Amino acid sequence: MDKILEAVVMSSYPNNVKQGLVRRVIEASKQPMDSEQCWSMLELSTKLYLTGDTKYKREIGKEVLEVYGHYHPEEFEEFFNVRFLLSLLQEGYGPLGKRSHYVLDYIQLGLQFVLESPSANSIFSLLRIEVLRKICERPSPKQCAKISKLLTQHPQCIPTGKHQLLFCQQLIRCIGHFQCVSEEEEQIMEFLEQVNKVSGLLQRIWRTQTSTILPSLKELFTIISSTEEQEAPSNALASVVQFVPLELMDGVIRNLTNDDSITDVQMMMAIGRMIDWVSWPLGKNIDKWIIALLKGLAAVKKFSILIEVTLSKIEKVFSKLLYPIVREGALSVLQYMLLSFQHSHEAFHLLLPHIPRLVASLKKEDSNSATSSLEQLAELIHCMFFRFSGFPDLYEPVLEAVKALPIPNEDRIKHLLGQNAWTSQKNELACFYPRLASKSETGKIGLINLGNTCYMNSIIQSLFMASDFRHSVLNLTEGNSQPLMTKLQWLFAFLEHSQRPAISPESFLSASWPPWFTPGAQQDCSEYLKYLLDRLHEEEKTGKRIYQKLKESSLMSQAVEHHYLNKTLIEKMFGGKMMTKIRCLKCLNVSSREEAFTDLSLAFPPSDRNMNRSTPILPVEEIGPQFIEPPENAGQLAGSPWIRRKAPMAGDPATLPMLVETLGFQELGKAANPSSGNDVSADTAKDPFSTFGEQAYAPKDSRSVPDLINYFLSPERLTAENKYHCEKCASLQDAEKVAELTEGPHYLILTLLRFSFDPRTMKRKKILDNISIPVVLKLPILVAPEETEEVCRCGKDSDAPGSGFMSVLYDLCSVVVHSGISSESGHYYCYSRECSDTIPHEQPRDGVPKPASDKQLDFEIQWYLFNDTRVSFSSFESVSNVTSFFPKDTAYVLFYRQRPGRQSCLLHEALAEAGRLHGEPSLHKDLMEAISKDNILYLQEQEKEARNRAAYISALPKSPLWWRDLDRDKDDDSSSGGCSPAAGGGGSGSFHGLVF
């Protein structure tokens, strides 16, 4: 019968004919027959099953085997003996070099017919030894899956005792070697199924023998933490972790993170490879294990490991959000990585270039998974905006991408940040911040945040960028008896000459710290600035004077020389004077008082404008970006407000509340209206109300810095409870109060009073109004008769009789921005540029410094953005638009520098003369040596760090070409089928990239 069957199978008959003949043979096999005939049929069916070159032959062999196992059990048991099975397992079946791949399938098929036979136990014992041997030989995923299928169906064949633990460990090592070499979707799905069968066997063993779990996990950790492997272990190991009971997690993580025998390099290798497991599409709870290990490392303060791993892996994790099949786990890991990495913006900033593209892809996908992920991603991004504010140039594209998505409230953001931080002790992370490899491409140096000290850093950088002040400080001589000014000099010198990307202002902070400030708490930068300038001023007044160059000026009269030499450096640079006048409306008596100021605090006009103030005397103007020459003759001095003006009467238009508007308002980049020139004629200025309304064409509801200054300078009515006690009338009377600037500072500091106390909430609230900031400002300065001759000496004409106003131009130098909604919280950063009077190396003409060209002054002068350690190039456009993009980021303190003109010519000339004589400030010997030594020390630190970092980085598992996930999605719309991005993959090629 075996010859007949073999002849039929090997014949060239059509398959349907063959099938009929085979069926007759099989039916005949069910009848009783002798042992020799059975043996021959079993040998033939074994040959067909194991070496058949077609599926049809193998199917026939299988069917015959099943018939003989069922109808001829004694003969089958005799044939399917231990010796035969041992030969199959050790030597294989078939010609040398073409051994059959179906031995394990054959054994699994035959086992079902000998389970009750006397030889069953011997067969099981043999298989328990042989499957362990097979696993130790690292079979392919396909063969390993067949072993797992065999053992799952026949658990009696699973090794027992010590061999069982060894089997589990070797099975995990075997999984670690799995690789899918094909990029075809069908083969990939087959590979995933094979891995699932193998890991499923482990789950079965762990369920029955829980004592094998922890040793198995130890073996798994040994594999993923190894630094000696040539190839990285397979991501298929992720399939093992999903079956570990979650109740064991705490104990496992605690043992790992407290094991002193595990080095940092090994731990970093392990966690890095675990994070790669987010790519594995069939895993469950993998994200929970990754996050648990990250939290465990934070608990034992392994911050260096967390930092390196986060920075090296976060982009890869982010790229996996493209794939719905792994998106949930990847998003969980990404959320923890970002929310815990709070000491630095580095991790978040790595993702900025990729966020808009990912958001666009998720919107295009339009699935429930994509919608949910978009909302969670937007919440995460806003948390990062809140934590790391001060990067408007970088954040604008991201903000544009997520603008239509929900914005979490501040309580939610604070909850998320507080819940996930590595540590509540900020000083524990101080040594890890910043992680900057080199100096900023701008050439500028940042300042390290010492714990909510951004308020000081932004002020220091603004003062440093005030070049005239910086040069004066750097030219300070030794032995000046000004300890705080000396510390500022050292700080400025290091900012100028250090090779470090950022320096610590710790010494200056401790010296300039206001005693009422709370350590570690956010403070008001304006309050700090006032305190700092006052300290420096008082220190110089009581110590040795440091600025003696003006004494040598031959242009000064004795009176003016005495006037300037009695000034401190702070007065020369930031000091101005203001006259406050109060006029009794009954007797018209005027009392006046002059006082010095270093900054002007500008309140916001009430929105309804119903206030006891009228129009300012001479409106402050916002000048367009073009250069405007200073007034040429004294005829441009405007009349005083109360000269030749009658007392207001009922019905007089001047007594009516009038809008405070901007004069000459224009959009940036447009030419100025010639009719609204820079100079205000004497006739016009004497009665400014006649043309004020015609020249103002700012948007009705807009507000600008000139608006706030006009409001500050506008006359105020003192009536009702605010009546003025007139000494002449000897009683309370209605009065009018006005402030006039009588001396413009070299650097004008403007503080926008954005914080006010809210009695309902008992907290200081912030005014978030967007205020337009002019790049050039025209300020009215009152010139007294006795000063006119001296002030105008360097001008051409001085024939203006009496007091009058002179317009002084100021250029914007710095803008300190507050990000947040409260003065007790938030963040400060600043925009700055350096303004100068003269074109370099050009001699002044006729004793007056030659102004720089309009473009150089307004646009070609580079803006910088200082945000603690980070310094970047910026632009005035960014300064102007920051609040439009980020409503909580508002201008708070402004620095303007006075252009050279009549009133300032003495100081400008002295500064220019000092610049010609000395060039760049020369530092004294001790300071130069300190900087030189620190630069050498920094280079040594860099070399040491590079060596240590190389050891860490070389230990990290490689993640090549992760960015292809994002690049591929950009233009690829051709994928289809069940593995398209919307359905769970990314096309066949991208699916391979996802898993491996």
PDB file of N, CA and C in Angstrom, residues 914-974:
ATOM      1  N   ALA A 914      36.244 110.288  26.292  1.00  0.00           N
ATOM      2  CA  ALA A 914      36.822 109.161  27.041  1.00  0.00           C
ATOM      3  C   ALA A 914      37.009 107.964  26.131  1.00  0.00           C
ATOM      4  N   GLY A 915      36.072 107.759  25.215  1.00  0.00           N
ATOM      5  CA  GLY A 915      36.189 106.649  24.277  1.00  0.00           C
ATOM      6  C   GLY A 915      37.363 106.817  23.342  1.00  0.00           C
ATOM      7  N   ARG A 916      37.615 108.055  22.892  1.00  0.00           N
ATOM      8  CA  ARG A 916      38.744 108.294  21.978  1.00  0.00           C
ATOM      9  C   ARG A 916      40.079 108.126  22.689  1.00  0.00           C
ATOM     10  N   LEU A 917      40.120 108.538  23.963  1.00  0.00           N
ATOM     11  CA  LEU A 917      41.374 108.490  24.699  1.00  0.00           C
ATOM     12  C   LEU A 917      41.728 107.062  25.112  1.00  0.00           C
ATOM     13  N   HIS A 918      40.720 106.311  25.486  1.00  0.00           N
ATOM     14  CA  HIS A 918      40.991 105.010  26.095  1.00  0.00           C
ATOM     15  C   HIS A 918      40.552 103.835  25.232  1.00  0.00           C
ATOM     16  N   GLY A 919      39.745 104.073  24.219  1.00  0.00           N
ATOM     17  CA  GLY A 919      39.241 102.959  23.418  1.00  0.00           C
ATOM     18  C   GLY A 919      38.422 102.028  24.297  1.00  0.00           C
ATOM     19  N   GLU A 920      38.625 100.730  24.103  1.00  0.00           N
ATOM     20  CA  GLU A 920      37.930  99.757  24.942  1.00  0.00           C
ATOM     21  C   GLU A 920      38.451  99.858  26.375  1.00  0.00           C
ATOM     22  N   PRO A 921      37.558  99.681  27.378  1.00  0.00           N
ATOM     23  CA  PRO A 921      37.986  99.776  28.768  1.00  0.00           C
ATOM     24  C   PRO A 921      39.108  98.780  29.062  1.00  0.00           C
ATOM     25  N   SER A 922      40.144  99.270  29.749  1.00  0.00           N
ATOM     26  CA  SER A 922      41.247  98.394  30.139  1.00  0.00           C
ATOM     27  C   SER A 922      41.033  97.978  31.580  1.00  0.00           C
ATOM     28  N   LEU A 923      41.077  96.674  31.831  1.00  0.00           N
ATOM     29  CA  LEU A 923      40.801  96.155  33.161  1.00  0.00           C
ATOM     30  C   LEU A 923      42.087  96.148  33.981  1.00  0.00           C
ATOM     31  N   HIS A 924      41.932  96.308  35.295  1.00  0.00           N
ATOM     32  CA  HIS A 924      43.125  96.288  36.149  1.00  0.00           C
ATOM     33  C   HIS A 924      43.648  94.857  36.274  1.00  0.00           C
ATOM     34  N   LYS A 925      44.863  94.743  36.729  1.00  0.00           N
ATOM     35  CA  LYS A 925      45.627  93.495  36.664  1.00  0.00           C
ATOM     36  C   LYS A 925      44.922  92.331  37.362  1.00  0.00           C
ATOM     37  N   ASP A 926      44.426  92.552  38.590  1.00  0.00           N
ATOM     38  CA  ASP A 926      43.796  91.463  39.341  1.00  0.00           C
ATOM     39  C   ASP A 926      42.596  90.893  38.597  1.00  0.00           C
ATOM     40  N   LEU A 927      41.813  91.774  38.007  1.00  0.00           N
ATOM     41  CA  LEU A 927      40.620  91.339  37.290  1.00  0.00           C
ATOM     42  C   LEU A 927      40.994  90.557  36.033  1.00  0.00           C
ATOM     43  N   MET A 928      41.984  91.044  35.322  1.00  0.00           N
ATOM     44  CA  MET A 928      42.423  90.336  34.115  1.00  0.00           C
ATOM     45  C   MET A 928      42.950  88.951  34.454  1.00  0.00           C
ATOM     46  N   GLU A 929      43.702  88.842  35.541  1.00  0.00           N
ATOM     47  CA  GLU A 929      44.236  87.548  35.949  1.00  0.00           C
ATOM     48  C   GLU A 929      43.128  86.591  36.361  1.00  0.00           C
ATOM     49  N   ALA A 930      42.118  87.119  37.052  1.00  0.00           N
ATOM     50  CA  ALA A 930      40.997  86.280  37.490  1.00  0.00           C
ATOM     51  C   ALA A 930      40.246  85.708  36.288  1.00  0.00           C
ATOM     52  N   ILE A 931      40.028  86.554  35.288  1.00  0.00           N
ATOM     53  CA  ILE A 931      39.320  86.097  34.088  1.00  0.00           C
ATOM     54  C   ILE A 931      40.160  85.063  33.354  1.00  0.00           C
ATOM     55  N   SER A 932      41.443  85.309  33.225  1.00  0.00           N
ATOM     56  CA  SER A 932      42.335  84.385  32.536  1.00  0.00           C
ATOM     57  C   SER A 932      42.361  83.023  33.227  1.00  0.00           C
ATOM     58  N   LYS A 933      42.481  83.026  34.552  1.00  0.00           N
ATOM     59  CA  LYS A 933      42.501  81.768  35.315  1.00  0.00           C
ATOM     60  C   LYS A 933      41.182  81.019  35.163  1.00  0.00           C
ATOM     61  N   ASP A 934      40.058  81.753  35.190  1.00  0.00           N
ATOM     62  CA  ASP A 934      38.757  81.094  35.065  1.00  0.00           C
ATOM     63  C   ASP A 934      38.570  80.494  33.674  1.00  0.00           C
ATOM     64  N   ASN A 935      39.082  81.170  32.656  1.00  0.00           N
ATOM     65  CA  ASN A 935      38.975  80.634  31.302  1.00  0.00           C
ATOM     66  C   ASN A 935      39.779  79.346  31.158  1.00  0.00           C
ATOM     67  N   ILE A 936      40.965  79.306  31.783  1.00  0.00           N
ATOM     68  CA  ILE A 936      41.773  78.079  31.771  1.00  0.00           C
ATOM     69  C   ILE A 936      41.045  76.970  32.526  1.00  0.00           C
ATOM     70  N   LEU A 937      40.476  77.326  33.680  1.00  0.00           N
ATOM     71  CA  LEU A 937      39.726  76.350  34.474  1.00  0.00           C
ATOM     72  C   LEU A 937      38.538  75.802  33.675  1.00  0.00           C
ATOM     73  N   TYR A 938      37.874  76.681  32.952  1.00  0.00           N
ATOM     74  CA  TYR A 938      36.718  76.252  32.145  1.00  0.00           C
ATOM     75  C   TYR A 938      37.150  75.246  31.072  1.00  0.00           C
ATOM     76  N   LEU A 939      38.267  75.508  30.423  1.00  0.00           N
ATOM     77  CA  LEU A 939      38.753  74.579  29.404  1.00  0.00           C
ATOM     78  C   LEU A 939      39.077  73.218  30.012  1.00  0.00           C
ATOM     79  N   GLN A 940      39.660  73.224  31.211  1.00  0.00           N
ATOM     80  CA  GLN A 940      39.963  71.966  31.899  1.00  0.00           C
ATOM     81  C   GLN A 940      38.662  71.238  32.268  1.00  0.00           C
ATOM     82  N   GLU A 941      37.673  71.997  32.728  1.00  0.00           N
ATOM     83  CA  GLU A 941      36.376  71.396  33.056  1.00  0.00           C
ATOM     84  C   GLU A 941      35.736  70.773  31.817  1.00  0.00           C
ATOM     85  N   GLN A 942      35.857  71.480  30.682  1.00  0.00           N
ATOM     86  CA  GLN A 942      35.277  70.976  29.446  1.00  0.00           C
ATOM     87  C   GLN A 942      35.935  69.667  29.022  1.00  0.00           C
ATOM     88  N   GLU A 943      37.258  69.597  29.158  1.00  0.00           N
ATOM     89  CA  GLU A 943      37.965  68.369  28.798  1.00  0.00           C
ATOM     90  C   GLU A 943      37.529  67.207  29.685  1.00  0.00           C
ATOM     91  N   LYS A 944      37.428  67.468  30.976  1.00  0.00           N
ATOM     92  CA  LYS A 944      37.014  66.420  31.908  1.00  0.00           C
ATOM     93  C   LYS A 944      35.582  65.982  31.629  1.00  0.00           C
ATOM     94  N   GLU A 945      34.707  66.957  31.404  1.00  0.00           N
ATOM     95  CA  GLU A 945      33.316  66.631  31.126  1.00  0.00           C
ATOM     96  C   GLU A 945      33.187  65.857  29.818  1.00  0.00           C
ATOM     97  N   ALA A 946      33.997  66.240  28.834  1.00  0.00           N
ATOM     98  CA  ALA A 946      33.944  65.539  27.547  1.00  0.00           C
ATOM     99  C   ALA A 946      34.328  64.074  27.714  1.00  0.00           C
ATOM    100  N   ARG A 947      35.332  63.815  28.536  1.00  0.00           N
ATOM    101  CA  ARG A 947      35.737  62.422  28.772  1.00  0.00           C
ATOM    102  C   ARG A 947      34.635  61.642  29.479  1.00  0.00           C
ATOM    103  N   ASN A 948      34.077  62.249  30.541  1.00  0.00           N
ATOM    104  CA  ASN A 948      33.005  61.575  31.274  1.00  0.00           C
ATOM    105  C   ASN A 948      31.771  61.366  30.398  1.00  0.00           C
ATOM    106  N   ARG A 949      31.463  62.392  29.634  1.00  0.00           N
ATOM    107  CA  ARG A 949      30.275  62.326  28.789  1.00  0.00           C
ATOM    108  C   ARG A 949      30.444  61.301  27.675  1.00  0.00           C
ATOM    109  N   ALA A 950      31.674  61.173  27.182  1.00  0.00           N
ATOM    110  CA  ALA A 950      31.932  60.182  26.132  1.00  0.00           C
ATOM    111  C   ALA A 950      31.655  58.781  26.655  1.00  0.00           C
ATOM    112  N   ALA A 951      32.009  58.563  27.918  1.00  0.00           N
ATOM    113  CA  ALA A 951      31.747  57.248  28.513  1.00  0.00           C
ATOM    114  C   ALA A 951      30.243  56.999  28.617  1.00  0.00           C
ATOM    115  N   TYR A 952      29.490  58.049  29.012  1.00  0.00           N
ATOM    116  CA  TYR A 952      28.033  57.915  29.111  1.00  0.00           C
ATOM    117  C   TYR A 952      27.414  57.690  27.741  1.00  0.00           C
ATOM    118  N   ILE A 953      27.803  58.546  26.798  1.00  0.00           N
ATOM    119  CA  ILE A 953      27.172  58.503  25.477  1.00  0.00           C
ATOM    120  C   ILE A 953      27.476  57.195  24.769  1.00  0.00           C
ATOM    121  N   SER A 954      28.730  56.700  24.902  1.00  0.00           N
ATOM    122  CA  SER A 954      29.074  55.447  24.239  1.00  0.00           C
ATOM    123  C   SER A 954      28.266  54.290  24.806  1.00  0.00           C
ATOM    124  N   ALA A 955      27.781  54.479  26.045  1.00  0.00           N
ATOM    125  CA  ALA A 955      26.985  53.422  26.661  1.00  0.00           C
ATOM    126  C   ALA A 955      25.537  53.441  26.197  1.00  0.00           C
ATOM    127  N   LEU A 956      25.109  54.550  25.664  1.00  0.00           N
ATOM    128  CA  LEU A 956      23.703  54.653  25.265  1.00  0.00           C
ATOM    129  C   LEU A 956      23.428  53.800  24.034  1.00  0.00           C
ATOM    130  N   PRO A 957      22.305  53.055  24.043  1.00  0.00           N
ATOM    131  CA  PRO A 957      21.942  52.298  22.843  1.00  0.00           C
ATOM    132  C   PRO A 957      21.663  53.236  21.688  1.00  0.00           C
ATOM    133  N   LYS A 958      22.090  52.857  20.521  1.00  0.00           N
ATOM    134  CA  LYS A 958      21.919  53.702  19.349  1.00  0.00           C
ATOM    135  C   LYS A 958      20.476  53.661  18.864  1.00  0.00           C
ATOM    136  N   SER A 959      19.994  54.801  18.386  1.00  0.00           N
ATOM    137  CA  SER A 959      18.651  54.903  17.812  1.00  0.00           C
ATOM    138  C   SER A 959      18.768  55.548  16.450  1.00  0.00           C
ATOM    139  N   PRO A 960      19.346  54.855  15.474  1.00  0.00           N
ATOM    140  CA  PRO A 960      19.623  55.511  14.192  1.00  0.00           C
ATOM    141  C   PRO A 960      18.372  55.842  13.413  1.00  0.00           C
ATOM    142  N   LEU A 961      18.432  56.981  12.766  1.00  0.00           N
ATOM    143  CA  LEU A 961      17.413  57.372  11.784  1.00  0.00           C
ATOM    144  C   LEU A 961      16.005  57.451  12.362  1.00  0.00           C
ATOM    145  N   TRP A 962      15.886  57.808  13.647  1.00  0.00           N
ATOM    146  CA  TRP A 962      14.532  57.937  14.228  1.00  0.00           C
ATOM    147  C   TRP A 962      13.728  58.995  13.516  1.00  0.00           C
ATOM    148  N   TRP A 963      14.423  60.023  12.959  1.00  0.00           N
ATOM    149  CA  TRP A 963      13.695  61.155  12.387  1.00  0.00           C
ATOM    150  C   TRP A 963      12.969  60.772  11.098  1.00  0.00           C
ATOM    151  N   ARG A 964      13.300  59.623  10.536  1.00  0.00           N
ATOM    152  CA  ARG A 964      12.616  59.227   9.317  1.00  0.00           C
ATOM    153  C   ARG A 964      11.118  59.080   9.541  1.00  0.00           C
ATOM    154  N   ASP A 965      10.732  58.745  10.774  1.00  0.00           N
ATOM    155  CA  ASP A 965       9.298  58.613  11.057  1.00  0.00           C
ATOM    156  C   ASP A 965       8.580  59.913  10.749  1.00  0.00           C
ATOM    157  N   LEU A 966       9.185  61.039  11.181  1.00  0.00           N
ATOM    158  CA  LEU A 966       8.555  62.337  10.942  1.00  0.00           C
ATOM    159  C   LEU A 966       8.697  62.750   9.489  1.00  0.00           C
ATOM    160  N   ASP A 967       9.880  62.524   8.901  1.00  0.00           N
ATOM    161  CA  ASP A 967      10.092  62.917   7.507  1.00  0.00           C
ATOM    162  C   ASP A 967       9.187  62.139   6.576  1.00  0.00           C
ATOM    163  N   ARG A 968       8.988  60.869   6.882  1.00  0.00           N
ATOM    164  CA  ARG A 968       8.188  60.037   6.007  1.00  0.00           C
ATOM    165  C   ARG A 968       6.746  60.508   5.964  1.00  0.00           C
ATOM    166  N   ASP A 969       6.256  60.954   7.095  1.00  0.00           N
ATOM    167  CA  ASP A 969       4.841  61.324   7.156  1.00  0.00           C
ATOM    168  C   ASP A 969       4.548  62.622   6.432  1.00  0.00           C
ATOM    169  N   LYS A 970       5.592  63.408   6.178  1.00  0.00           N
ATOM    170  CA  LYS A 970       5.378  64.752   5.647  1.00  0.00           C
ATOM    171  C   LYS A 970       4.716  64.716   4.279  1.00  0.00           C
ATOM    172  N   ASP A 971       5.193  63.844   3.401  1.00  0.00           N
ATOM    173  CA  ASP A 971       4.696  63.867   2.031  1.00  0.00           C
ATOM    174  C   ASP A 971       4.094  62.544   1.588  1.00  0.00           C
ATOM    175  N   ASP A 972       4.102  61.534   2.445  1.00  0.00           N
ATOM    176  CA  ASP A 972       3.680  60.207   2.005  1.00  0.00           C
ATOM    177  C   ASP A 972       2.203  60.005   2.256  1.00  0.00           C
ATOM    178  N   ASP A 973       1.412  60.059   1.205  1.00  0.00           N
ATOM    179  CA  ASP A 973      -0.022  59.804   1.310  1.00  0.00           C
ATOM    180  C   ASP A 973      -0.399  58.520   0.579  1.00  0.00           C
ATOM    181  N   SER A 974       0.600  57.732   0.196  1.00  0.00           N
ATOM    182  CA  SER A 974       0.316  56.593  -0.659  1.00  0.00           C
ATOM    183  C   SER A 974       0.084  55.308   0.109  1.00  0.00           C
TER     184      SER A 974
END
